[in-house]
Short mmCIF file of C-alpha atoms and ligand atoms in Angstrom, two decimals:
data_model
loop_
_atom_site.label_atom_id
_atom_site.label_comp_id
_atom_site.label_asym_id
_atom_site.label_seq_id
_atom_site.Cartn_x
_atom_site.Cartn_y
_atom_site.Cartn_z
CA MET A 155 46.16 35.08 -53.57
CA THR A 156 46.63 38.80 -54.13
CA ASN A 157 48.18 41.02 -51.47
CA GLN A 158 44.99 42.94 -51.16
CA GLN A 159 41.44 41.78 -50.73
CA THR A 160 38.59 44.19 -50.76
CA HIS A 161 35.66 43.53 -48.51
CA LYS A 162 32.65 45.60 -49.34
CA ARG A 163 29.78 45.51 -46.93
CA GLU A 164 26.56 44.61 -48.68
CA ALA A 165 25.15 47.89 -49.76
CA THR A 166 22.97 49.48 -47.17
CA GLN A 167 22.65 53.22 -47.07
CA GLN A 168 24.11 53.20 -43.59
CA ASN A 169 27.46 51.59 -44.22
CA LEU A 170 29.38 52.87 -47.21
CA ALA A 171 32.83 52.10 -45.85
CA LYS A 172 35.19 50.14 -48.10
CA ILE A 173 37.42 47.69 -46.27
CA LYS A 174 40.72 46.75 -47.88
CA VAL A 175 42.60 43.94 -46.19
CA PHE A 176 46.35 43.67 -46.79
CA LYS A 177 48.76 40.94 -45.79
CA SER A 178 50.86 43.30 -43.71
CA PRO A 179 51.04 46.92 -42.54
CA ILE A 180 53.90 47.53 -45.01
CA GLU A 181 51.76 46.55 -48.00
CA GLY A 182 48.80 48.60 -46.75
CA SER A 183 51.02 51.61 -46.07
CA ASP A 184 52.68 51.38 -49.52
CA PHE A 185 49.22 51.32 -51.11
CA VAL A 186 48.18 54.51 -49.30
CA ALA A 187 51.54 56.20 -50.02
CA LYS A 188 51.01 55.59 -53.74
CA GLN A 189 47.50 56.98 -53.48
CA ILE A 190 48.92 60.15 -51.88
CA GLU A 191 51.66 60.33 -54.53
CA SER A 192 49.05 60.24 -57.33
CA LEU A 193 46.92 62.87 -55.62
CA ILE A 194 49.89 65.22 -55.11
CA LYS A 195 50.97 64.78 -58.75
CA ARG A 196 47.45 65.30 -60.10
CA LYS A 197 47.16 68.50 -58.09
CA GLN A 198 50.61 69.62 -59.30
CA LYS A 199 49.49 69.22 -62.92
CA GLN A 200 46.39 71.30 -62.19
CA ASN A 201 48.53 73.89 -60.40
CA GLU A 202 46.55 73.35 -57.21
CA SER A 203 47.39 72.74 -53.58
CA CYS A 204 46.95 69.26 -52.16
CA VAL A 205 45.44 69.45 -48.68
CA LEU A 206 46.21 66.47 -46.46
CA GLY A 207 44.81 65.75 -43.01
CA LEU A 208 47.46 63.89 -41.00
CA ALA A 209 47.48 61.65 -37.95
CA THR A 210 49.99 60.64 -35.30
CA GLY A 211 50.46 57.38 -33.37
CA LEU A 212 52.12 54.21 -34.61
CA SER A 213 49.59 53.52 -37.38
CA PRO A 214 50.88 56.06 -39.95
CA VAL A 215 54.61 55.60 -39.22
CA LEU A 216 55.24 53.22 -42.15
CA LEU A 217 53.20 55.46 -44.44
CA TYR A 218 55.38 58.44 -43.53
CA LYS A 219 58.52 56.35 -44.08
CA LYS A 220 57.29 55.46 -47.55
CA LEU A 221 56.46 59.09 -48.37
CA ILE A 222 59.99 60.10 -47.32
CA GLU A 223 61.36 57.34 -49.56
CA LEU A 224 59.25 58.58 -52.49
CA HIS A 225 60.64 62.08 -51.90
CA LYS A 226 64.29 61.05 -51.52
CA GLN A 227 64.46 58.32 -54.13
CA LYS A 228 61.81 59.28 -56.67
CA GLY A 229 61.86 63.06 -56.31
CA LEU A 230 58.25 63.40 -55.16
CA SER A 231 57.88 67.05 -54.16
CA PHE A 232 55.60 68.24 -51.36
CA GLU A 233 55.86 71.91 -52.33
CA ASN A 234 52.17 72.09 -53.21
CA VAL A 235 51.09 70.21 -50.06
CA ILE A 236 49.27 71.84 -47.16
CA THR A 237 48.76 69.74 -44.02
CA PHE A 238 46.43 69.89 -41.05
CA ASN A 239 47.09 67.54 -38.16
CA LEU A 240 44.23 66.06 -36.22
CA ASP A 241 45.25 66.77 -32.68
CA GLU A 242 47.75 67.70 -29.98
CA TYR A 243 47.92 67.06 -26.26
CA TYR A 244 47.04 69.97 -23.98
CA PRO A 245 48.98 71.45 -22.41
CA ILE A 246 52.31 70.50 -23.98
CA PRO A 247 55.18 72.51 -25.47
CA LYS A 248 56.07 71.85 -29.13
CA GLU A 249 59.66 70.93 -28.22
CA ASN A 250 58.50 68.19 -25.85
CA PRO A 251 59.58 64.91 -27.52
CA PHE A 252 56.20 63.39 -26.61
CA SER A 253 54.21 66.14 -28.32
CA TYR A 254 52.56 65.51 -31.66
CA ASN A 255 54.31 68.60 -33.01
CA TYR A 256 57.67 66.97 -32.28
CA PHE A 257 56.48 63.63 -33.68
CA MET A 258 55.38 65.10 -37.01
CA TYR A 259 58.67 66.91 -37.68
CA ASP A 260 60.66 63.91 -36.55
CA GLN A 261 58.69 61.32 -38.54
CA LEU A 262 57.90 63.33 -41.69
CA PHE A 263 58.27 67.08 -42.08
CA ASP A 264 62.03 67.31 -41.39
CA HIS A 265 62.66 64.85 -44.23
CA ILE A 266 60.56 66.29 -47.07
CA ASP A 267 60.39 69.62 -48.93
CA ILE A 268 57.06 70.82 -47.52
CA LYS A 269 56.93 74.59 -46.93
CA ARG A 270 56.97 75.25 -43.19
CA GLU A 271 54.14 77.78 -43.54
CA ASN A 272 51.93 75.05 -45.02
CA ILE A 273 52.13 72.89 -41.88
CA HIS A 274 49.31 73.18 -39.34
CA ILE A 275 49.32 71.27 -36.05
CA PRO A 276 47.18 72.30 -33.07
CA ASP A 277 49.25 74.26 -30.56
CA GLY A 278 49.29 72.77 -27.07
CA THR A 279 50.60 76.00 -25.53
CA ILE A 280 47.62 78.28 -26.22
CA ALA A 281 46.34 80.01 -23.09
CA LEU A 282 43.15 78.41 -21.78
CA ASP A 283 41.04 81.52 -22.37
CA GLU A 284 42.22 81.68 -25.99
CA VAL A 285 41.56 78.04 -26.86
CA ASN A 286 38.04 78.54 -28.26
CA PRO A 287 38.94 81.31 -30.72
CA TYR A 288 42.10 79.37 -31.59
CA CYS A 289 39.99 76.28 -32.46
CA ASP A 290 37.57 78.37 -34.56
CA ALA A 291 40.55 79.83 -36.41
CA TYR A 292 41.91 76.30 -37.06
CA GLU A 293 38.58 75.34 -38.67
CA ASN A 294 38.64 78.51 -40.75
CA LYS A 295 42.17 77.78 -41.97
CA ILE A 296 41.03 74.36 -43.22
CA LYS A 297 38.14 76.01 -45.07
CA ALA A 298 40.39 78.74 -46.48
CA ALA A 299 42.73 76.06 -47.85
CA GLY A 300 39.76 74.61 -49.77
CA GLY A 301 38.95 71.76 -47.34
CA ILE A 302 40.83 68.52 -46.81
CA ASP A 303 41.37 66.46 -49.97
CA LEU A 304 42.51 63.33 -48.15
CA GLN A 305 42.27 62.68 -44.42
CA ILE A 306 44.53 59.99 -42.91
CA LEU A 307 43.30 58.51 -39.64
CA GLY A 308 44.44 55.98 -37.08
CA MET A 309 42.09 54.85 -34.36
CA GLY A 310 42.35 54.24 -30.65
CA SER A 311 41.48 50.87 -29.12
CA ASN A 312 38.15 52.42 -28.07
CA ALA A 313 37.73 53.49 -31.74
CA HIS A 314 38.44 57.16 -31.06
CA ILE A 315 39.48 59.17 -34.11
CA GLY A 316 41.70 62.19 -33.59
CA PHE A 317 40.96 62.61 -29.90
CA ASN A 318 37.20 62.32 -30.36
CA GLU A 319 36.39 59.93 -27.55
CA PRO A 320 33.23 57.76 -27.40
CA GLY A 321 30.17 59.97 -27.08
CA SER A 322 31.59 62.80 -29.21
CA SER A 323 28.89 64.43 -31.29
CA ARG A 324 28.70 63.96 -35.05
CA THR A 325 28.52 67.73 -35.33
CA SER A 326 31.63 68.40 -33.21
CA ASN A 327 34.31 70.74 -34.54
CA THR A 328 37.82 71.59 -33.34
CA ARG A 329 37.81 71.92 -29.56
CA LEU A 330 39.49 71.16 -26.24
CA VAL A 331 38.57 67.69 -24.90
CA GLN A 332 39.29 65.59 -21.83
CA LEU A 333 40.99 62.24 -22.49
CA GLU A 334 39.59 58.95 -21.24
CA GLU A 335 41.75 57.02 -18.78
CA GLU A 336 41.85 54.11 -21.28
CA THR A 337 43.31 56.43 -23.92
CA ARG A 338 45.86 57.93 -21.50
CA GLN A 339 46.94 54.45 -20.52
CA ALA A 340 47.17 53.20 -24.12
CA ASN A 341 49.18 56.27 -25.14
CA SER A 342 51.50 56.07 -22.13
CA ILE A 343 53.71 53.66 -24.14
CA HIS A 344 54.96 56.75 -25.99
CA PHE A 345 55.89 58.58 -22.76
CA ASP A 346 58.80 57.94 -20.39
CA ASP A 347 56.40 58.23 -17.43
CA PRO A 348 52.66 57.35 -17.63
CA LYS A 349 51.92 60.20 -15.22
CA LYS A 350 53.17 62.65 -17.83
CA VAL A 351 50.38 61.84 -20.34
CA PRO A 352 48.33 65.06 -20.42
CA LYS A 353 44.68 64.82 -19.40
CA ALA A 354 43.37 66.94 -22.23
CA ALA A 355 43.91 67.60 -25.93
CA ILE A 356 42.92 69.89 -28.77
CA THR A 357 41.33 67.84 -31.53
CA VAL A 358 39.51 68.48 -34.77
CA GLY A 359 35.90 67.28 -34.49
CA ILE A 360 33.97 64.42 -36.02
CA ASN A 361 32.26 66.96 -38.26
CA THR A 362 35.65 68.36 -39.34
CA ILE A 363 36.79 64.84 -40.26
CA LEU A 364 33.57 63.96 -42.10
CA GLN A 365 33.92 67.06 -44.27
CA ALA A 366 37.11 65.69 -45.86
CA LYS A 367 36.62 64.73 -49.51
CA GLU A 368 38.22 61.36 -48.90
CA ILE A 369 39.12 59.49 -45.71
CA VAL A 370 41.56 56.62 -45.20
CA LEU A 371 41.71 54.94 -41.79
CA LEU A 372 44.72 52.72 -41.01
CA ALA A 373 44.47 49.89 -38.46
CA TRP A 374 47.05 47.20 -37.93
CA GLY A 375 47.43 44.20 -35.69
CA LYS A 376 45.51 42.26 -33.10
CA ARG A 377 45.06 45.20 -30.74
CA LYS A 378 42.72 46.79 -33.29
CA ILE A 379 40.48 43.71 -33.88
CA GLU A 380 37.69 44.90 -31.56
CA ALA A 381 37.78 48.50 -32.73
CA VAL A 382 37.65 47.41 -36.40
CA LYS A 383 34.80 45.02 -35.70
CA LYS A 384 32.74 47.64 -33.89
CA SER A 385 33.51 50.32 -36.47
CA VAL A 386 32.58 48.49 -39.66
CA GLY A 387 31.00 45.22 -38.55
CA GLU A 388 28.23 46.79 -36.47
CA ALA A 389 25.76 49.66 -36.75
CA ALA A 390 27.15 53.19 -36.43
CA SER A 391 26.96 54.76 -32.99
CA ILE A 392 28.48 57.79 -31.32
CA GLN A 393 29.82 55.40 -28.69
CA VAL A 394 32.15 54.08 -31.40
CA PRO A 395 33.53 57.25 -33.05
CA ALA A 396 35.14 55.50 -36.06
CA SER A 397 31.79 53.88 -36.91
CA LEU A 398 30.50 57.35 -37.83
CA LEU A 399 32.75 57.11 -40.90
CA GLN A 400 30.31 54.53 -42.31
CA ASN A 401 28.15 57.37 -43.61
CA HIS A 402 30.96 59.08 -45.50
CA GLN A 403 30.76 58.78 -49.29
CA ASN A 404 34.45 58.06 -49.81
CA CYS A 405 36.01 56.31 -46.85
CA SER A 406 38.31 53.27 -46.80
CA PHE A 407 39.48 51.20 -43.87
CA ILE A 408 42.97 49.98 -44.78
CA ILE A 409 43.71 47.11 -42.43
CA ASP A 410 45.92 44.05 -42.21
CA GLU A 411 44.82 40.44 -41.88
CA GLU A 412 45.29 40.48 -38.11
CA ALA A 413 43.09 43.52 -37.57
CA ALA A 414 40.45 41.92 -39.85
CA GLN A 415 40.09 38.81 -37.70
CA GLY A 416 36.90 39.96 -35.98
CA LEU A 417 35.01 40.74 -39.18
CA ASN A 418 32.18 38.40 -40.02
CA LYS A 419 33.00 37.02 -43.46
CA LYS A 420 29.35 36.22 -44.10
CA THR A 421 28.40 39.85 -43.73
CA PHE A 422 31.16 40.99 -46.04
CA GLN A 423 31.50 40.32 -49.72
CA LYS A 424 35.04 39.42 -50.70
CA LYS A 425 36.45 41.01 -53.84
CA ASP A 426 39.85 40.50 -55.48
C1 LIG B 283 46.22 58.72 -30.48
C2 LIG B 283 45.86 59.72 -31.55
C3 LIG B 283 44.96 59.12 -32.58
C4 LIG B 283 45.53 57.78 -33.02
C5 LIG B 283 45.59 56.86 -31.85
C6 LIG B 283 46.03 55.46 -32.21
O1 LIG B 283 45.26 58.64 -29.49
N1 LIG B 283 45.22 60.88 -31.02
O2 LIG B 283 44.84 60.02 -33.67
O3 LIG B 283 44.77 57.27 -34.05
O4 LIG B 283 46.50 57.42 -30.94
O5 LIG B 283 47.39 55.26 -32.01
P1 LIG B 283 48.23 54.11 -32.67
O6 LIG B 283 48.28 54.41 -34.12
O7 LIG B 283 49.56 54.21 -32.01
O8 LIG B 283 47.53 52.85 -32.37
#
């Protein structure tokens, strides 16, 4: 048996998502890290920037570890890389160890040679009356960089992507959103006190995500079984934000065997 099995939903126009099932999160993360490595190198040869959309949470942690390893041990340079993170709590200072700004430097940026001016993470300290223009400017920066070449996503247990909670519009762009109680509770594991989980966040929109040239969603473990099942095993609905990725032309769900347990094998064609 190979480490990777590809499940491709029988072609309907509605569900174009590719599902790649790996034995473990490490194998799935290594696969995506190599994909990013090739993209960065291809762009380097063409003298172009490589624009990555990045996520926080536990799902991409092993991917970031692998990218750091590729930098330190194989000399992979991130000098031509521009990044845009999906989201940040609001309000929260950047120095707060529970902020996504802190997380990204701690888990990735402090360990690679990316230019600091190429890093973009929503700012959780913007004054409330400046949030809307700030969000418009964030969208414009993505466009000015040439759009996102590869968007990495995790997903919440309610299938939220970024902080686009169930019910978010397909046409949504970067904006301030309220967090669901379920999300605040799930994310409280990262905080020292559940009461400190902010009630709002700045997130890129579903539309912003769908405009990426390529999307890779990572989901590991039993706690993602339901979200995976609803996102790729059932019809797309705005109540299940990650299911809206089904319509994207170049989107893969990179999952492990545990997260794949809810998928109906009859509906999916297995490929080696
Ligand atoms: C947060 C982030 C999402 C992330 C989700 C899943 O809510 N805003 O972008 O996908 O957490 O987190 P984890 O990867 O820890 O399961």
